Amino acid sequence: MSAAADTRAAADRAAADRAAVRALVGLKLRLLRNGLRRSRGMAVGYVVGVCAGLLVGLSGALGLAALHGRAGAADAAAVLVAGLTVCWAAMPLFFFASDESADPTRLTMLPLRPAALLRGSLLGGLIGPGPLANALLLTGGAVAAGRGAASAAVAVLAVPLVLLVLVALIRAIGAANARMLSSRRGKDLAVFGGLLFALLAQAGNLGLQSSLNGSRPGVDLSVLHPYASVVRWIPPVAALDAVRSAGEGAYLLAAGQLLLTAAVLAGLLAWWLRGLRELMVSGDSSTLLESSPAATARAEGWWRLLPAGRVGAVAQRQLRYAWREPRAKAAVFTGIGMTAVFAVLSAVQGWGSVYVVAIGGLMLGLQSGNLFGGDGSGFWMVGATLATRRDARDELRGRVLAVALYAVPVLLLFGPPAAALNGDWGDLAPALGLALAALGTSLGVGSLLSVLAPFALPADGNPMRNAAPGQNGAVMLNAFGSLVGVTLLCLPVGGLLAFLLLGHHPSWPLLPVGVLYGTALALLGVRIASGRLIGRVPEVLAKVTER
């Protein structure tokens, strides 16, 4: 009887696990279907994004297939898979919100066994436009690298195997990432890890571009051989390279490459399963209180430099958020990091100019594009105190002042190195003037967009997510509106700069002009926005609490 009972219990568990797997796959399908059930604008954006992604995947696949038979086609396929692997590994840091079913923290509270959760998430991860576009690219790579029937037979195994490794990789890193992001220190590490990845990616881009610039005219894939000779031994690149090995008659090598990738897949699944188990039973370390009385006492003195009244209090609060809130910190350091990348990239590639600091003014000024999103439901306390237009103006001035307090020093620090890199000290003053004009204009436009097009930051505190689910359209509208608005409003300053340079006049007056112009536009934007904020407090509160 005992054995029969155990058998029935095992059968019940197996049936429950199969039902859970089907439910998780159905969840992914419903998430895809619900992307079309939002507002008309969001549905159009969703369809356009999906079609664009599939078009890129199909174009890449056709381009790779066209390389079939050329020397170096297998090298191109190997480099492609290596690039895809790096992108999938980094995706949980930057685009974790793109697939809500990939977030294990949303599922670990359900009555699921880790193994069933793993199987369901793995199958769900294979569904969607992203995996389909990657499957197209991998198929194109297999066609490029293959030669003969043996290659085709190996490709039938290699392409799904590589896709499985990619999906398991992103899900395993996502589970590990979720544990890491449960602590403040982990969130800080994620911020700097993401920035480090961006810098390393740019360094790889520079190296590859340098190699391509030195290649012969036409389709010369020989420059990829040094890179391919290294990455083809690393799974999952090894699986796709097995297609080339089989085409060259090296069947044992091809089998070894497939087995090596399969072993890595098994290891990834084991790591992922262990991560899910730990995530299901471990506590959230973000609930632990961290305090440093000594640091707080030292920092108190700096706050006295801020203006008295509501402006200073709001600025102090915003600066504390910028330092303590991982999402705000990620935005700030992303702006600084992107400016540094542009400066170094332009100098190395030979099109550099000291005027690249103006990009920093724009990037840092865009931090004001959603001044209320970080408040979340706490915005009701701010809204309750906005009785007059003066209250609204002081609130916006304080928030804009906080952005300016770290953006202006960063621009002043970036200017001299940019001038030294490009050997153009004579244009440093007008470049800083243009950068400060762009910064002030961005602050003014950002204040207005914060009132007219606010959006909520995600509630989970992931520093690499910039919007709550379903609000990516508002983010794009906000960013596009900022770029267009700042560009148009900065045309007078740009026109003055062109007049001074083309007329061989001294260009240093652009520095005070830029400071005055930026300050005037920032104050004008705050003034206009404050008038709209009083009447839009309920709308802003509704938007920033949509999590």
XYZ file of C-alpha atoms in Angstrom:
547
model
C 0.000 0.000 0.000
C 2.819 2.326 0.869
C 4.495 1.863 -2.509
C 1.189 2.430 -4.296
C 0.585 5.590 -2.289
C 4.060 6.842 -3.123
C 3.462 6.099 -6.783
C 0.179 7.996 -6.756
C 1.800 10.920 -4.943
C 4.613 11.013 -7.487
C 2.078 10.917 -10.317
C 0.111 13.766 -8.706
C 3.268 15.857 -8.368
C 4.181 15.171 -11.973
C 0.689 16.174 -13.107
C 0.834 19.345 -11.011
C 4.219 20.216 -12.485
C 2.924 19.700 -16.032
C -0.035 21.939 -15.257
C 2.326 24.596 -13.857
C 4.499 24.421 -16.966
C 1.445 24.825 -19.202
C 0.274 27.757 -17.079
C 3.652 29.508 -17.373
C 3.709 29.023 -21.137
C 0.131 30.315 -21.292
C 1.187 33.295 -19.171
C 3.832 34.243 -21.724
C 1.307 33.954 -24.556
C -1.198 36.109 -22.669
C 1.464 38.741 -21.992
C 2.225 38.881 -25.707
C -1.476 39.080 -26.560
C -2.134 41.773 -23.947
C 0.512 43.956 -25.594
C -2.108 44.551 -28.283
C -4.876 45.391 -25.830
C -3.451 48.611 -24.472
C -4.231 52.010 -25.843
C -4.121 52.446 -29.602
C -0.821 54.322 -29.452
C 0.822 51.660 -27.293
C -0.510 48.871 -29.511
C 0.851 50.593 -32.617
C 4.228 51.096 -30.935
C 4.238 47.442 -29.861
C 3.470 46.175 -33.369
C 6.017 48.516 -34.960
C 8.696 47.390 -32.490
C 7.965 43.710 -33.097
C 7.966 44.143 -36.873
C 11.196 46.142 -36.753
C 12.886 43.470 -34.642
C 11.783 40.681 -36.946
C 12.837 42.691 -39.993
C 16.300 43.180 -38.511
C 16.535 39.458 -37.735
C 15.396 38.481 -41.218
C 17.735 40.985 -42.914
C 20.662 39.736 -40.852
C 19.819 36.131 -41.668
C 19.640 36.868 -45.402
C 22.903 38.800 -45.241
C 24.646 35.911 -43.525
C 23.161 33.384 -45.929
C 24.520 35.478 -48.799
C 28.021 34.918 -47.412
C 27.723 31.157 -47.944
C 30.755 29.881 -49.784
C 32.904 32.944 -49.155
C 36.152 32.761 -47.214
C 35.588 33.841 -43.640
C 31.825 33.226 -43.618
C 32.195 30.794 -40.702
C 34.252 33.394 -38.840
C 31.462 35.928 -39.321
C 28.939 33.446 -37.950
C 31.126 32.729 -34.912
C 31.584 36.426 -34.142
C 27.849 36.945 -34.551
C 26.993 34.250 -32.000
C 29.589 35.647 -29.607
C 27.980 39.072 -29.881
C 24.519 37.626 -29.348
C 25.742 35.777 -26.260
C 27.175 38.947 -24.732
C 23.969 40.863 -25.477
C 21.764 38.165 -23.927
C 24.020 38.000 -20.861
C 23.797 41.767 -20.352
C 20.099 42.067 -21.122
C 18.898 41.399 -17.530
C 20.846 44.464 -16.395
C 19.426 46.861 -18.967
C 16.100 45.537 -20.230
C 14.756 43.393 -17.420
C 11.327 44.989 -17.863
C 11.015 43.887 -21.465
C 9.699 40.455 -20.444
C 7.757 40.388 -17.199
C 7.591 36.588 -17.269
C 11.407 36.562 -16.936
C 11.271 38.249 -13.536
C 11.477 35.381 -11.020
C 10.515 37.635 -8.111
C 7.007 37.837 -9.579
C 6.639 34.048 -9.597
C 8.467 32.754 -6.538
C 5.524 33.437 -4.212
C 3.310 31.088 -6.241
C 2.931 27.465 -5.072
C 5.392 26.118 -7.626
C 8.256 23.701 -7.364
C 11.564 25.179 -8.618
C 11.973 22.495 -11.290
C 8.508 23.194 -12.708
C 9.159 26.933 -12.586
C 12.412 26.383 -14.453
C 10.832 24.268 -17.188
C 7.919 26.626 -17.645
C 10.178 29.707 -17.745
C 12.537 28.015 -20.195
C 9.717 27.114 -22.576
C 8.134 30.539 -22.144
C 11.477 32.156 -22.913
C 11.521 30.461 -26.301
C 8.271 32.206 -27.273
C 8.165 35.716 -28.599
C 9.650 37.989 -31.262
C 13.046 38.174 -29.578
C 13.808 34.439 -29.674
C 12.328 34.260 -33.175
C 14.609 37.024 -34.452
C 17.595 35.304 -32.841
C 16.577 31.959 -34.350
C 16.583 33.639 -37.760
C 20.053 35.049 -37.177
C 21.374 31.691 -35.968
C 19.898 29.951 -38.997
C 21.561 32.477 -41.263
C 24.846 31.908 -39.437
C 24.508 28.138 -39.871
C 23.862 28.587 -43.592
C 26.930 30.824 -43.873
C 29.200 28.394 -42.007
C 27.814 25.134 -43.412
C 28.947 23.081 -46.344
C 27.140 19.921 -47.458
C 24.645 17.488 -45.930
C 26.690 16.834 -42.792
C 26.612 20.526 -41.927
C 22.848 20.623 -42.452
C 22.356 17.663 -40.105
C 24.512 19.274 -37.416
C 22.758 22.617 -37.893
C 19.428 20.985 -37.029
C 20.884 20.251 -33.576
C 23.140 23.281 -33.204
C 20.650 26.107 -33.800
C 18.084 24.975 -31.148
C 20.937 24.154 -28.762
C 22.429 27.633 -29.057
C 18.993 29.203 -28.606
C 18.395 27.107 -25.481
C 21.733 28.194 -24.041
C 20.911 31.852 -24.705
C 17.505 31.596 -23.031
C 18.918 29.651 -20.072
C 21.719 32.208 -19.775
C 19.438 35.223 -19.576
C 17.054 33.509 -17.157
C 19.846 32.243 -14.885
C 21.465 35.669 -14.791
C 18.042 37.187 -14.159
C 17.528 34.933 -11.126
C 20.992 35.748 -9.789
C 20.401 39.410 -10.557
C 17.141 39.382 -8.603
C 18.965 38.145 -5.511
C 21.680 40.726 -5.946
C 19.191 43.556 -6.390
C 17.520 42.770 -3.080
C 20.273 44.703 -1.296
C 21.339 48.306 -1.669
C 24.973 47.338 -2.180
C 23.925 44.896 -4.866
C 21.955 47.618 -6.633
C 24.991 49.875 -6.574
C 27.120 47.070 -7.981
C 24.525 46.543 -10.714
C 24.701 50.228 -11.639
C 28.454 50.271 -11.960
C 28.482 46.831 -13.556
C 26.110 48.075 -16.234
C 28.240 51.126 -16.882
C 31.379 48.993 -17.002
C 29.698 46.720 -19.520
C 28.773 49.723 -21.672
C 32.363 50.946 -21.614
C 33.742 47.481 -22.437
C 31.233 47.147 -25.271
C 32.423 50.459 -26.689
C 36.033 49.288 -26.355
C 35.176 46.124 -28.317
C 33.366 48.236 -30.873
C 36.435 50.410 -31.275
C 38.685 47.394 -31.724
C 36.406 45.818 -34.310
C 36.007 49.087 -36.208
C 39.749 49.617 -36.218
C 40.200 46.153 -37.710
C 37.526 46.735 -40.338
C 38.991 50.107 -41.310
C 42.262 48.366 -42.090
C 40.698 45.727 -44.294
C 40.837 45.602 -48.075
C 37.977 47.098 -50.158
C 34.941 44.884 -50.716
C 33.693 42.024 -48.564
C 36.847 41.162 -46.644
C 36.062 38.872 -43.722
C 39.671 37.933 -42.996
C 39.865 40.587 -40.279
C 37.373 38.549 -38.251
C 39.563 35.439 -38.193
C 41.636 36.378 -35.086
C 38.446 37.004 -33.103
C 36.687 33.904 -34.434
C 39.678 31.650 -33.710
C 39.258 32.488 -30.021
C 35.499 32.632 -29.538
C 34.700 29.472 -31.553
C 35.905 27.332 -28.636
C 33.595 29.070 -26.176
C 30.031 27.701 -25.825
C 27.538 28.355 -27.278
C 29.661 29.609 -30.211
C 31.206 26.134 -30.306
C 27.838 24.586 -31.182
C 27.382 26.732 -34.274
C 31.016 26.262 -35.226
C 30.300 22.524 -35.198
C 28.427 23.189 -38.443
C 31.697 24.336 -40.025
C 33.611 21.429 -38.518
C 31.120 18.921 -39.904
C 31.304 20.539 -43.338
C 35.091 20.128 -43.296
C 34.804 16.439 -42.344
C 35.941 16.859 -38.731
C 33.067 14.862 -37.318
C 34.666 14.073 -33.971
C 35.455 17.744 -33.442
C 31.878 18.669 -34.328
C 30.520 16.106 -31.866
C 32.844 17.433 -29.184
C 31.712 21.007 -29.779
C 28.066 19.986 -29.503
C 28.725 17.976 -26.331
C 30.669 20.866 -24.798
C 27.762 23.246 -25.420
C 25.293 20.697 -24.053
C 27.405 20.401 -20.899
C 27.395 24.163 -20.494
C 23.618 24.160 -20.933
C 23.298 21.569 -18.169
C 25.513 23.671 -15.926
C 23.454 26.789 -16.631
C 20.225 24.960 -15.820
C 21.696 23.692 -12.543
C 22.859 27.227 -11.626
C 19.471 28.637 -12.550
C 17.665 25.992 -10.489
C 19.833 26.712 -7.464
C 19.178 30.432 -7.905
C 15.430 29.859 -7.990
C 15.573 27.726 -4.831
C 17.541 30.365 -2.968
C 15.215 33.087 -4.230
C 12.197 31.181 -2.958
C 13.484 30.680 0.567
C 15.826 33.626 1.240
C 14.700 36.924 2.746
C 14.772 40.341 1.136
C 17.905 42.014 2.398
C 16.584 45.411 1.268
C 14.480 45.419 4.422
C 17.619 45.676 6.537
C 18.211 49.169 7.819
C 21.551 50.662 6.897
C 22.701 53.799 8.645
C 25.937 55.680 9.087
C 25.650 58.394 11.745
C 29.203 59.585 11.204
C 28.714 60.105 7.482
C 25.394 61.814 8.111
C 26.964 64.211 10.598
C 29.753 65.111 8.148
C 27.273 65.682 5.335
C 24.995 67.981 7.333
C 27.331 70.902 6.858
C 27.014 70.934 3.063
C 23.238 71.330 3.178
C 23.623 74.757 4.747
C 24.843 76.063 1.399
C 21.435 75.450 -0.160
C 18.844 78.247 -0.312
C 16.528 78.606 2.653
C 12.901 77.661 2.437
C 11.151 75.135 0.250
C 13.617 75.394 -2.652
C 16.533 74.295 -0.487
C 14.562 71.554 1.263
C 13.361 70.098 -2.032
C 16.843 70.280 -3.536
C 18.287 68.495 -0.509
C 15.699 65.741 -0.796
C 16.368 65.294 -4.509
C 20.121 65.118 -3.965
C 19.646 62.509 -1.238
C 17.492 60.484 -3.633
C 20.119 60.838 -6.372
C 22.704 59.335 -4.014
C 20.625 56.714 -2.232
C 18.036 55.648 -4.793
C 19.630 53.113 -7.187
C 17.396 54.102 -10.101
C 18.228 57.784 -9.740
C 21.892 56.929 -9.287
C 21.824 54.777 -12.419
C 20.332 57.647 -14.434
C 22.950 60.120 -13.206
C 25.928 57.862 -13.819
C 24.527 56.785 -17.182
C 24.474 60.414 -18.291
C 28.039 60.934 -17.076
C 29.229 57.629 -18.554
C 27.641 58.278 -21.948
C 29.282 61.704 -22.081
C 32.662 60.148 -21.310
C 32.099 57.450 -23.937
C 31.204 60.030 -26.591
C 34.252 62.126 -25.720
C 36.703 59.204 -25.854
C 35.030 57.573 -28.859
C 35.091 60.778 -30.899
C 38.721 61.446 -30.042
C 39.856 57.901 -30.865
C 37.917 57.734 -34.117
C 39.242 61.074 -35.300
C 36.029 63.093 -35.428
C 36.380 64.477 -31.948
C 35.808 68.050 -30.891
C 35.674 69.883 -27.620
C 32.055 70.687 -28.489
C 31.199 67.109 -27.533
C 30.665 68.428 -23.989
C 27.396 69.877 -25.293
C 26.151 66.285 -25.496
C 26.870 66.057 -21.768
C 24.715 69.115 -21.181
C 21.872 67.466 -23.050
C 22.315 64.049 -21.415
C 22.489 65.437 -17.892
C 19.673 67.894 -18.498
C 17.418 65.046 -19.583
C 17.533 63.830 -15.967
C 14.844 66.436 -15.317
C 12.459 64.884 -17.838
C 10.547 62.987 -15.164
C 10.966 64.874 -11.904
C 8.020 63.212 -10.153
C 8.340 59.601 -11.327
C 10.525 58.575 -8.422
C 7.993 59.824 -5.879
C 5.511 57.068 -6.663
C 2.528 57.061 -4.364
C 4.409 59.462 -2.074
C 3.648 62.260 -4.519
C 0.314 62.754 -2.783
C 2.198 64.371 0.122
C 3.850 66.801 -2.303
C 0.576 67.430 -4.118
C -1.206 68.193 -0.829
C 1.210 71.063 -0.183
C 0.817 72.671 -3.620
C -1.792 75.292 -2.767
C -0.499 78.195 -4.841
C 1.509 78.731 -7.989
C 4.393 79.906 -5.815
C 4.420 76.524 -4.059
C 4.577 74.765 -7.413
C 7.340 77.070 -8.648
C 9.441 76.507 -5.528
C 8.909 72.751 -5.774
C 10.098 72.688 -9.387
C 12.945 75.098 -8.715
C 14.221 72.873 -5.928
C 14.154 69.768 -8.113
C 15.795 71.528 -11.061
C 18.423 73.047 -8.754
C 19.342 69.558 -7.540
C 20.001 68.409 -11.120
C 22.012 71.551 -11.877
C 24.134 71.123 -8.736
C 25.753 67.956 -10.067
C 25.391 68.595 -13.807
C 27.236 71.939 -13.931
C 30.380 70.688 -12.078
C 30.445 67.591 -14.282
C 30.402 69.723 -17.451
C 33.115 72.011 -16.083
C 35.242 68.961 -15.255
C 34.681 67.336 -18.648
C 35.614 70.432 -20.648
C 39.409 70.582 -20.056
C 40.020 66.841 -20.714
C 37.967 67.071 -23.903
C 39.999 70.082 -25.021
C 43.253 68.285 -24.145
C 42.217 65.138 -26.034
C 41.446 67.113 -29.164
C 44.132 69.783 -28.747
C 41.545 72.522 -29.091
C 41.854 74.795 -26.086
C 40.720 77.828 -28.043
C 37.175 76.483 -28.362
C 36.840 75.420 -24.724
C 34.972 78.573 -23.627
C 32.337 78.540 -26.419
C 31.936 74.778 -26.017
C 31.164 75.197 -22.330
C 28.778 78.012 -23.199
C 26.949 75.762 -25.651
C 26.901 72.918 -23.100
C 25.471 75.142 -20.360
C 22.883 76.527 -22.753
C 21.854 72.968 -23.644
C 21.738 72.038 -19.964
C 19.542 74.982 -19.000
C 17.255 74.427 -21.965
C 16.970 70.740 -21.079
C 16.046 71.635 -17.516
C 13.315 73.969 -18.704
C 11.906 71.506 -21.232
C 12.221 68.679 -18.697
C 10.234 70.615 -16.109
C 7.423 71.105 -18.588
C 7.443 67.462 -19.712
C 7.507 66.306 -16.092
C 4.118 67.937 -15.682
C 2.649 67.103 -19.095
C 4.022 63.574 -19.661
C 5.038 61.982 -16.343
C 5.538 58.263 -15.916
C 6.140 55.945 -12.963
C 9.384 54.229 -12.135
C 9.047 50.500 -11.425
C 8.194 49.543 -7.882
C 10.805 46.794 -7.564
C 13.768 49.173 -7.374
C 15.672 47.573 -10.256
C 18.180 50.298 -11.215
C 18.190 49.205 -14.864
C 14.466 49.739 -15.382
C 13.412 53.241 -16.282
C 9.634 52.809 -16.403
C 6.850 50.753 -14.919
C 5.411 48.022 -17.171
C 3.228 49.440 -19.923
C 4.670 52.965 -19.795
C 7.508 52.601 -22.279
C 5.479 54.676 -24.746
C 5.421 57.575 -22.302
C 9.179 57.212 -21.828
C 9.772 57.367 -25.569
C 7.452 60.373 -25.906
C 9.222 62.130 -23.073
C 12.720 61.423 -24.434
C 11.829 62.271 -28.050
C 10.022 65.446 -26.992
C 13.015 66.515 -24.933
C 15.475 65.948 -27.760
C 13.378 67.775 -30.335
C 12.488 70.616 -27.981
C 16.032 71.193 -26.764
C 17.435 71.031 -30.288
C 14.975 73.604 -31.597
C 15.381 75.939 -28.633
C 19.188 75.790 -28.839
C 19.213 76.856 -32.487
C 19.740 80.549 -31.606
C 22.850 79.713 -29.591
C 24.093 77.402 -32.320
C 23.432 80.087 -34.915
C 25.405 82.627 -32.896
C 28.286 80.160 -32.593
C 28.271 79.566 -36.355
C 28.261 83.329 -36.974
C 31.230 83.867 -34.674
C 33.239 80.990 -36.103
C 32.501 81.666 -39.771
C 33.112 85.376 -39.342
C 36.430 84.713 -37.553
C 35.233 86.692 -34.540
C 36.267 85.880 -30.961
C 34.055 83.027 -29.821
C 34.574 83.298 -26.056
C 31.494 85.595 -25.629
C 29.417 82.494 -26.207
C 30.291 81.371 -22.669
C 28.401 84.168 -20.846
C 25.704 84.115 -23.516
C 25.226 80.364 -23.012
C 25.057 80.752 -19.236
C 22.459 83.515 -19.479
C 20.463 81.748 -22.190
C 20.430 78.442 -20.312
C 19.437 80.111 -17.053
C 16.660 82.075 -18.750
C 15.242 78.991 -20.489
C 15.391 76.956 -17.284
C 13.534 79.632 -15.327
C 11.031 80.131 -18.149
C 10.343 76.394 -18.318
C 9.851 76.205 -14.560
C 7.521 79.205 -14.658
C 5.347 77.727 -17.390
C 5.377 74.278 -15.798
C 4.431 75.592 -12.369
C 1.286 77.136 -13.815
C 0.257 73.797 -15.331
C 1.244 71.756 -12.274
C -1.417 73.233 -9.991
C -4.200 72.009 -12.245
C -2.592 68.670 -13.123
C -1.744 67.339 -9.672
C -4.404 64.559 -9.874
C -3.190 63.478 -13.345
C 0.448 63.461 -12.262
C -0.420 61.485 -9.128
C -2.376 58.946 -11.180
C 0.518 58.488 -13.622
C 3.358 58.161 -11.120
C 1.462 55.578 -9.077
C 0.777 53.252 -12.059
C 3.152 50.458 -11.091
